Amino acid sequence: MTTATPPRLAGRLTTLMIEARVDAGRALLAPRGELVHGCADTLTETLAGLPAGTGRVDLDMTGVTFMDTAGLQFLDVLHDHGHRHAVTVTTANWNGQPRRILELAGLDTTDPLRSAAHRPPAPRPGPVPSPRPAPAPVPARSAVALERSERLHDLQEEVEQLRHALASRPVIDQARGILMATHGCTSDEAWHLLRETSQLSNTKLRAVAAAITSSAGNGGPPLPGAVRTALRAALARLGR
């Protein structure tokens, strides 16, 4: 049996489609698009439509091209489905930017559902007579929660930079070309120069690219002091 997720409601942007094929109790899901806001709802609808008796769900993530923090909700839905229905759930073939996000989140890029952050909690013993809580689990869970919070913060910053980069692609590409021509660096090196200059000067990446592009023209304004200083530092680290 082969199905696909139904169209979203009118007025809502469809960023994710999931093709589903079920054979002999095994469901193969093939998401296509982006894991952004609403992706968890799309997955929930797809899983709810699987026939009774489905004992295994495998996801081929090859068609996923972008992922932000909503992708973690997507994984939570998968984990909860497997736990509630006692079925095996796996994901595979994470590539490109989504794979990078998994790395930032500290998840297994081969199958993030195997990661400690998404494993079901160990069974807890029944009530104990003493009112004192068990000493070991509480600090362990607190440490995990703190680490995950820090990783999530880094993940959100990375995704935000990626979104701005995509929206500002033309001016960023121009700035990369200018840096390549001016300093004899490769395209990748020019990209790292832009990012490092942005971080060192505490200036948005698009603003750095726009400043570099404007200053390269005849009679263009000089680079702002903070950007100029940060770019020099980035060039020095690159050995230029």
Rosetta silent file (secondary structure, phi, psi, omega in degrees, C-alpha in Angstrom):
SEQUENCE: MTTATPPRLAGRLTTLMIEARVDAGRALLAPRGELVHGCADTLTETLAGLPAGTGRVDLDMTGVTFMDTAGLQFLDVLHDHGHRHAVTVTTANWNGQPRRILELAGLDTTDPLRSAAHRPPAPRPGPVPSPRPAPAPVPARSAVALERSERLHDLQEEVEQLRHALASRPVIDQARGILMATHGCTSDEAWHLLRETSQLSNTKLRAVAAAITSSAGNGGPPLPGAVRTALRAALARLGR
SCORE:     score description
SCORE:     0.000 S_00000001
   1 L     0.000  132.565  178.846    0.000    0.000    0.000 S_00000001
   2 E  -123.263  130.512  178.848    1.337    3.427   -0.942 S_00000001
   3 E  -136.240  171.165  174.782   -0.037    6.693    0.414 S_00000001
   4 E  -140.096  155.166  179.462    1.015   10.300    0.759 S_00000001
   5 L   -63.153  141.392 -179.960    0.169   12.965    3.298 S_00000001
   6 L   -70.096  160.250  176.989   -2.938   14.934    2.312 S_00000001
   7 L   -59.680  148.409  178.524   -2.634   18.618    1.307 S_00000001
   8 L   -73.068  169.331 -179.399   -2.493   21.027    4.186 S_00000001
   9 L   -63.061  152.995 -178.760   -5.374   23.355    4.938 S_00000001
  10 L   -57.035  138.477  178.421   -5.912   26.312    2.627 S_00000001
  11 L    89.530   -7.116  179.903   -3.646   29.224    3.429 S_00000001
  12 L  -107.227  132.666 -178.189   -0.995   27.063    5.087 S_00000001
  13 L   -73.473  128.024  176.573    2.341   26.531    3.376 S_00000001
  14 L   -88.696  110.635  179.957    3.189   22.904    2.713 S_00000001
  15 L  -108.958   -6.360 -177.795    6.880   22.458    3.478 S_00000001
  16 E  -144.687  130.072  170.939    6.833   18.700    4.062 S_00000001
  17 E  -121.256  145.770 -179.652    5.252   15.768    2.256 S_00000001
  18 E  -128.057  114.824  173.791    5.591   12.182    3.444 S_00000001
  19 E   -86.033  136.479 -177.486    5.198    9.245    1.098 S_00000001
  20 E  -125.999  132.088  175.158    4.277    6.027    2.891 S_00000001
  21 E  -128.026  127.456 -177.343    4.582    2.459    1.656 S_00000001
  22 E  -118.662  128.364 -179.370    3.437   -0.433    3.825 S_00000001
  23 E  -146.304  122.411  176.424    4.358   -4.022    3.091 S_00000001
  24 L    53.239   45.103  176.536    4.062   -7.058    5.369 S_00000001
  25 L    79.467    3.788  178.558    3.689   -4.999    8.524 S_00000001
  26 E  -115.430  126.707  179.538    6.628   -2.697    7.708 S_00000001
  27 E  -103.497  128.451  174.350    6.060    0.956    6.862 S_00000001
  28 E  -110.427  114.634 -179.723    8.656    2.868    4.836 S_00000001
  29 E  -104.178  137.184 -179.340    8.179    6.634    5.093 S_00000001
  30 E  -126.742   90.104  177.130    9.972    9.041    2.753 S_00000001
  31 E   -66.805  145.105  177.621    9.694   12.677    3.914 S_00000001
  32 E  -134.846  121.628  177.440   10.304   15.309    1.234 S_00000001
  33 E   125.717 -135.647 -172.666   10.973   18.972    2.002 S_00000001
  34 E  -121.978  141.145  174.337   11.803   20.827    5.223 S_00000001
  35 E   -93.028   83.957  179.820   11.490   19.956    8.904 S_00000001
  36 L  -127.384 -169.084 -176.633   10.132   23.300   10.054 S_00000001
  37 L   -50.819  127.056 -179.760    7.037   24.505   11.919 S_00000001
  38 L   101.146  -13.247 -176.945    4.187   22.096   11.267 S_00000001
  39 H   -66.315  -34.515  179.289    6.331   19.086   10.358 S_00000001
  40 H   -65.243  -36.515  177.925    5.443   17.269   13.588 S_00000001
  41 H   -66.895  -41.236  178.124    1.718   17.618   12.781 S_00000001
  42 H   -61.246  -42.727  178.901    2.293   16.239    9.274 S_00000001
  43 H   -65.204  -42.213  179.669    4.156   13.262   10.726 S_00000001
  44 H   -58.488  -42.464  178.893    1.448   12.669   13.343 S_00000001
  45 H   -63.620  -41.724 -179.512   -1.198   12.523   10.589 S_00000001
  46 H   -64.322  -46.180 -179.343    0.909   10.084    8.571 S_00000001
  47 H   -64.232  -37.195  179.340    1.551    7.768   11.528 S_00000001
  48 H   -65.735  -25.359 -178.859   -2.141    7.835   12.473 S_00000001
  49 L   -86.512   -3.392  178.598   -2.981    6.666    8.957 S_00000001
  50 L   -69.754  144.458 -177.855   -0.804    3.564    9.104 S_00000001
  51 L   -68.268  152.667  176.118   -2.781    0.315    9.156 S_00000001
  52 L   -60.590  144.834 -179.694   -3.213   -1.618   12.368 S_00000001
  53 L    91.718   -0.014  175.702   -0.584   -4.280   12.861 S_00000001
  54 L   -67.979  116.498 -173.890    2.285   -2.192   11.492 S_00000001
  55 L  -102.734   -4.455 -179.762    5.200   -3.491   13.530 S_00000001
  56 E  -152.619  139.501  178.692    8.065   -1.440   12.128 S_00000001
  57 E  -129.256  118.003  178.864    8.464    2.098   10.796 S_00000001
  58 E  -117.354  132.984 -179.799   11.582    3.091    8.820 S_00000001
  59 E  -112.370  129.906  174.026   12.172    6.616    7.546 S_00000001
  60 E  -100.121  108.789 -172.177   14.409    7.472    4.588 S_00000001
  61 H   -91.128   14.054 -177.625   15.478   11.103    5.215 S_00000001
  62 H   -55.940  -37.899 -175.416   17.241   11.563    1.857 S_00000001
  63 H   -82.857    2.754  178.552   14.590   14.012    0.657 S_00000001
  64 E   -87.309  120.078 -172.816   14.830   16.329    3.687 S_00000001
  65 E  -104.185  -17.785 -177.864   16.729   19.447    2.627 S_00000001
  66 E  -152.225  149.148 -178.220   16.425   21.737    5.659 S_00000001
  67 E  -150.641  133.034  170.499   15.790   21.392    9.378 S_00000001
  68 L  -118.817 -160.037 -174.615   15.392   23.795   12.263 S_00000001
  69 L   -62.758  -19.491  176.108   14.476   23.195   15.911 S_00000001
  70 H   -63.524  -21.694  177.599   11.076   21.847   14.809 S_00000001
  71 H   -63.215  -28.849  176.717   13.014   18.806   13.627 S_00000001
  72 H   -68.509  -34.808  174.853   13.535   17.858   17.260 S_00000001
  73 H   -66.432  -37.799  176.217    9.750   17.790   17.710 S_00000001
  74 H   -56.887  -46.079  179.116    9.588   15.574   14.617 S_00000001
  75 H   -66.796  -36.659  178.488   11.979   13.140   16.314 S_00000001
  76 H   -62.877  -39.855  178.477   10.003   13.297   19.554 S_00000001
  77 H   -62.407  -42.276  178.537    6.834   12.284   17.671 S_00000001
  78 H   -62.274  -46.802 -179.271    8.674    9.313   16.175 S_00000001
  79 H   -61.501  -44.834 -179.228   10.068    8.253   19.527 S_00000001
  80 H   -63.812  -37.972  179.052    6.688    8.557   21.247 S_00000001
  81 H   -62.821  -46.603  179.713    4.986    6.545   18.486 S_00000001
  82 H   -62.779  -39.674 -177.607    7.483    3.710   18.835 S_00000001
  83 H   -70.093  -43.376 -176.606    7.234    3.741   22.617 S_00000001
  84 H   -71.224  -35.702 -175.941    3.419    3.865   22.773 S_00000001
  85 H  -100.125    1.152  178.728    2.833    1.220   20.102 S_00000001
  86 L    55.384   46.806  177.788    5.846   -0.951   20.986 S_00000001
  87 L  -121.151  155.841  176.792    7.148   -0.864   17.407 S_00000001
  88 E   -79.264  130.242  178.787   10.647   -0.402   16.031 S_00000001
  89 E  -127.659  128.684  178.649   11.205    3.065   14.533 S_00000001
  90 E  -133.947  156.645  170.965   14.379    4.057   12.661 S_00000001
  91 E  -130.007  150.792 -178.628   15.607    6.947   10.540 S_00000001
  92 E  -152.413  165.626  175.287   18.470    6.871    8.042 S_00000001
  93 L    66.765   45.354  171.824   20.222    8.847    5.278 S_00000001
  94 L   -78.124  130.834 -176.904   20.518   12.223    6.994 S_00000001
  95 L  -137.923  165.280  171.220   22.553   14.522    4.752 S_00000001
  96 H    58.448 -138.095 -176.267   23.672   18.115    4.317 S_00000001
  97 H   -61.659  -40.957  176.597   22.307   20.805    6.613 S_00000001
  98 H   -59.185  -37.651  177.918   19.939   18.483    8.559 S_00000001
  99 H   -63.758  -39.992  178.138   22.914   16.248    9.407 S_00000001
 100 H   -61.884  -39.728  179.372   24.812   19.319   10.661 S_00000001
 101 H   -64.938  -39.660  177.118   21.872   20.230   12.913 S_00000001
 102 H   -61.589  -40.836  178.277   21.871   16.727   14.392 S_00000001
 103 H   -61.795  -43.767  179.339   25.584   17.101   15.139 S_00000001
 104 H   -63.984  -33.698 -179.653   24.976   20.432   16.893 S_00000001
 105 L   -81.015   -2.975  179.051   22.169   18.862   18.915 S_00000001
 106 L    75.357   26.543 -178.344   24.493   16.052   20.003 S_00000001
 107 L  -102.580  158.324  178.187   22.441   13.346   18.289 S_00000001
 108 L   -69.196  118.193 -177.358   23.558   10.236   16.434 S_00000001
 109 L   -74.510  -16.450  175.678   23.681   11.233   12.755 S_00000001
 110 L   -74.377  -45.162  174.384   23.255    7.604   11.679 S_00000001
 111 L  -157.473   97.398 -175.834   19.951    7.328   13.544 S_00000001
 112 H   -60.582  -19.392  178.694   19.168   10.087   16.087 S_00000001
 113 H   -68.618  -16.075  177.614   16.446    7.951   17.646 S_00000001
 114 H   -84.716  -11.087 -175.713   19.222    5.807   19.117 S_00000001
 115 L   -67.856  153.178 -178.333   20.713    8.826   20.897 S_00000001
 116 H   -59.238  -33.617 -176.880   20.490    9.066   24.644 S_00000001
 117 H   -65.000  -21.207 -177.405   18.454   12.263   24.382 S_00000001
 118 H  -115.789   10.670  175.300   15.636   10.340   22.673 S_00000001
 119 L   -80.151  145.735  177.181   15.728    7.049   24.539 S_00000001
 120 L   -64.491  145.412  179.508   12.771    6.310   26.807 S_00000001
 121 L   -62.843  148.245  178.688   13.561    6.854   30.479 S_00000001
 122 L   -64.166  146.159  179.618   14.505    3.790   32.455 S_00000001
 123 L   -57.636  136.201 -179.613   11.635    2.268   34.473 S_00000001
 124 L   -95.911  143.365  178.442   11.390    3.826   37.895 S_00000001
 125 L   -68.261  165.621  179.245   10.856    1.716   40.998 S_00000001
 126 L   -67.834  176.282 -178.604    7.679    1.972   43.006 S_00000001
 127 L   -57.175  143.365  177.835    7.230    4.409   45.911 S_00000001
 128 L  -109.267  153.085 -176.472    9.738    4.074   48.707 S_00000001
 129 L   -62.549  -37.215 -175.039    8.951    4.594   52.375 S_00000001
 130 L   -73.462  137.839  178.314   11.522    7.327   52.837 S_00000001
 131 L   -73.067  -11.192 -178.463   10.419   10.841   51.772 S_00000001
 132 L   -74.666  133.395  178.468   13.958   11.561   50.541 S_00000001
 133 L   -69.742  155.368  176.548   14.313   11.366   46.715 S_00000001
 134 L   -62.328  128.920 -172.528   16.759    8.923   45.188 S_00000001
 135 L   -71.743  -33.484 -172.237   20.061   10.852   44.986 S_00000001
 136 L   -73.009  -50.632 -173.721   21.505    9.446   41.732 S_00000001
 137 H   -62.771  -36.475 -173.128   18.770   10.005   39.095 S_00000001
 138 H   -62.354  -53.628  178.056   17.997   13.630   39.988 S_00000001
 139 H   -64.138  -32.065  178.799   21.450   15.159   39.368 S_00000001
 140 H   -63.685  -46.416 -179.750   21.908   12.955   36.286 S_00000001
 141 H   -66.026  -36.626  179.022   18.688   14.195   34.743 S_00000001
 142 H   -63.483  -41.590  179.572   19.548   17.778   35.676 S_00000001
 143 H   -64.672  -41.793  178.929   22.919   17.517   33.946 S_00000001
 144 H   -64.341  -42.876  179.838   21.322   16.065   30.826 S_00000001
 145 H   -62.850  -40.640  179.776   18.670   18.786   30.797 S_00000001
 146 H   -65.321  -45.248 -179.612   21.303   21.503   31.158 S_00000001
 147 H   -63.382  -41.394 -179.554   23.462   20.078   28.378 S_00000001
 148 H   -66.742  -36.538  177.714   20.488   19.702   26.068 S_00000001
 149 H   -62.761  -41.864  179.094   19.396   23.286   26.785 S_00000001
 150 H   -66.051  -42.375  178.915   22.853   24.570   25.868 S_00000001
 151 H   -64.073  -38.895  179.944   22.928   22.501   22.674 S_00000001
 152 H   -64.601  -38.361  177.927   19.455   23.728   21.742 S_00000001
 153 H   -62.618  -44.464  178.015   20.594   27.338   22.181 S_00000001
 154 H   -64.044  -38.335  179.760   23.555   26.729   19.862 S_00000001
 155 H   -63.154  -44.135 -179.913   21.245   24.969   17.432 S_00000001
 156 H   -63.506  -39.678  178.604   18.818   27.908   17.343 S_00000001
 157 H   -65.240  -42.257  179.977   21.652   30.358   16.685 S_00000001
 158 H   -63.677  -44.409  179.967   23.009   28.194   13.852 S_00000001
 159 H   -63.480  -40.966 -179.868   19.585   27.832   12.243 S_00000001
 160 H   -62.510  -41.936  177.594   18.957   31.579   12.495 S_00000001
 161 H   -63.857  -40.095  179.715   22.255   32.303   10.757 S_00000001
 162 H   -65.515  -40.085  178.999   21.431   29.779    8.047 S_00000001
 163 H   -64.148  -44.288  178.795   18.019   31.322    7.442 S_00000001
 164 H   -64.115  -37.115 -179.827   19.515   34.809    7.147 S_00000001
 165 H   -63.945  -41.818  179.589   22.186   33.454    4.823 S_00000001
 166 H   -65.799  -40.627 -179.599   19.579   31.934    2.514 S_00000001
 167 H   -70.206  -25.783 -175.295   17.533   35.135    2.465 S_00000001
 168 L  -108.191   22.781 -172.566   20.634   37.236    1.818 S_00000001
 169 H   -53.138  -46.611 -175.712   22.276   34.928   -0.717 S_00000001
 170 H   -58.848  -49.815 -177.203   22.842   37.497   -3.525 S_00000001
 171 H   -69.662  -31.090  178.083   24.730   40.081   -1.458 S_00000001
 172 H   -69.164  -41.222  177.309   26.655   37.370    0.368 S_00000001
 173 H   -62.637  -38.851  177.504   27.735   35.786   -2.913 S_00000001
 174 H   -62.943  -44.699 -179.305   28.914   39.196   -4.119 S_00000001
 175 H   -64.608  -38.159  177.332   30.919   39.733   -0.935 S_00000001
 176 H   -62.370  -41.769  178.617   32.491   36.279   -1.247 S_00000001
 177 H   -62.813  -39.198  178.813   33.548   37.096   -4.800 S_00000001
 178 H   -65.003  -44.347  179.871   35.113   40.364   -3.667 S_00000001
 179 H   -64.572  -39.473  179.099   37.055   38.638   -0.881 S_00000001
 180 H   -62.938  -43.480 -178.640   38.242   35.931   -3.285 S_00000001
 181 H   -71.877  -35.982 -174.964   39.463   38.513   -5.796 S_00000001
 182 H   -79.077  -39.922 -172.171   40.994   40.822   -3.196 S_00000001
 183 H  -114.241    4.509  175.651   42.720   38.301   -0.944 S_00000001
 184 L    63.064   39.329 -179.058   43.249   35.323   -3.251 S_00000001
 185 L  -108.137  167.114  178.458   41.196   32.910   -1.152 S_00000001
 186 L   -80.526  172.236  179.154   38.877   30.082   -2.119 S_00000001
 187 H   -62.214  -42.802  179.178   35.086   30.248   -2.008 S_00000001
 188 H   -65.084  -41.015  178.656   34.990   28.254    1.254 S_00000001
 189 H   -64.022  -38.723  178.090   37.676   30.465    2.800 S_00000001
 190 H   -63.572  -38.840  177.966   35.726   33.583    1.798 S_00000001
 191 H   -63.208  -44.055  179.245   32.618   32.149    3.479 S_00000001
 192 H   -66.482  -34.431  176.428   34.538   31.488    6.701 S_00000001
 193 H   -61.974  -44.012  179.372   35.984   35.014    6.554 S_00000001
 194 H   -62.219  -46.244 -178.116   32.474   36.455    6.365 S_00000001
 195 H   -65.807  -42.216 -178.681   31.210   34.358    9.250 S_00000001
 196 H   -68.432  -38.680  176.779   34.195   35.035   11.462 S_00000001
 197 H   -62.119  -40.322  178.108   34.049   38.758   10.727 S_00000001
 198 H   -61.524  -44.391 -177.493   30.368   38.698   11.639 S_00000001
 199 H   -70.257  -43.716 -177.337   31.057   36.941   14.932 S_00000001
 200 H   -67.694  -33.563 -177.817   34.093   39.028   15.916 S_00000001
 201 H   -94.089   -3.151 -177.571   32.380   42.325   15.146 S_00000001
 202 L    55.423   43.574 -179.379   28.998   41.266   16.554 S_00000001
 203 L  -122.427  141.386  179.732   27.458   42.322   13.242 S_00000001
 204 L   -59.479  145.401 -176.250   24.839   40.432   11.256 S_00000001
 205 H   -57.644  -42.431 -179.188   26.272   38.402    8.405 S_00000001
 206 H   -65.292  -37.109  179.259   24.208   40.203    5.776 S_00000001
 207 H   -66.426  -37.884  176.584   25.315   43.594    7.118 S_00000001
 208 H   -63.291  -46.307 -179.749   28.976   42.512    6.886 S_00000001
 209 H   -62.806  -41.955  179.733   28.469   41.326    3.300 S_00000001
 210 H   -64.403  -39.309  179.647   26.651   44.541    2.345 S_00000001
 211 H   -65.330  -42.075  179.663   29.420   46.675    3.857 S_00000001
 212 H   -65.618  -41.904  179.883   32.122   44.763    1.969 S_00000001
 213 H   -64.566  -43.918 -179.071   30.170   45.015   -1.294 S_00000001
 214 H   -65.667  -40.519 -175.998   29.528   48.741   -0.886 S_00000001
 215 H   -71.098  -18.209 -177.769   33.131   49.552    0.029 S_00000001
 216 H   -79.318  -17.607 -178.843   34.433   47.767   -3.072 S_00000001
 217 L   -77.583  162.680  178.054   32.775   50.209   -5.493 S_00000001
 218 L   -64.438  124.783 -179.749   34.350   53.392   -6.775 S_00000001
 219 L    71.365   15.590  179.734   33.889   56.056   -4.152 S_00000001
 220 L   -71.635  159.053 -179.798   32.155   53.604   -1.856 S_00000001
 221 L   -68.161  148.932  176.976   32.066   54.180    1.888 S_00000001
 222 L   -68.770  160.410  176.513   34.852   52.655    3.986 S_00000001
 223 L   -63.412  142.359  172.956   34.141   49.620    6.102 S_00000001
 224 L   -56.195  148.072 -174.941   32.796   50.404    9.585 S_00000001
 225 H   -53.242  -45.938 -177.454   35.587   50.327   12.164 S_00000001
 226 H   -65.523  -39.335  179.594   34.380   47.209   13.966 S_00000001
 227 H   -68.790  -41.619 -179.743   33.936   45.280   10.711 S_00000001
 228 H   -61.822  -45.163  179.525   37.329   46.402    9.397 S_00000001
 229 H   -63.918  -43.253 -179.283   39.096   45.315   12.592 S_00000001
 230 H   -66.084  -38.751  179.738   37.272   41.968   12.668 S_00000001
 231 H   -65.877  -39.971  177.207   38.051   41.306    8.999 S_00000001
 232 H   -60.832  -42.610  179.407   41.744   41.984    9.583 S_00000001
 233 H   -64.451  -41.574  179.211   41.736   39.514   12.481 S_00000001
 234 H   -65.012  -40.346  178.684   39.949   36.894   10.379 S_00000001
 235 H   -65.368  -38.534 -179.959   42.424   37.399    7.522 S_00000001
 236 H   -64.240  -40.065  178.991   45.348   37.068    9.938 S_00000001
 237 H   -66.313  -30.889  179.326   44.003   33.736   11.207 S_00000001
 238 H   -80.681  -11.670 -179.860   43.680   32.598    7.618 S_00000001
 239 L    83.593   25.168  179.503   47.264   33.653    6.933 S_00000001
 240 L  -102.990    0.000    0.000   46.346   36.354    4.425 S_00000001
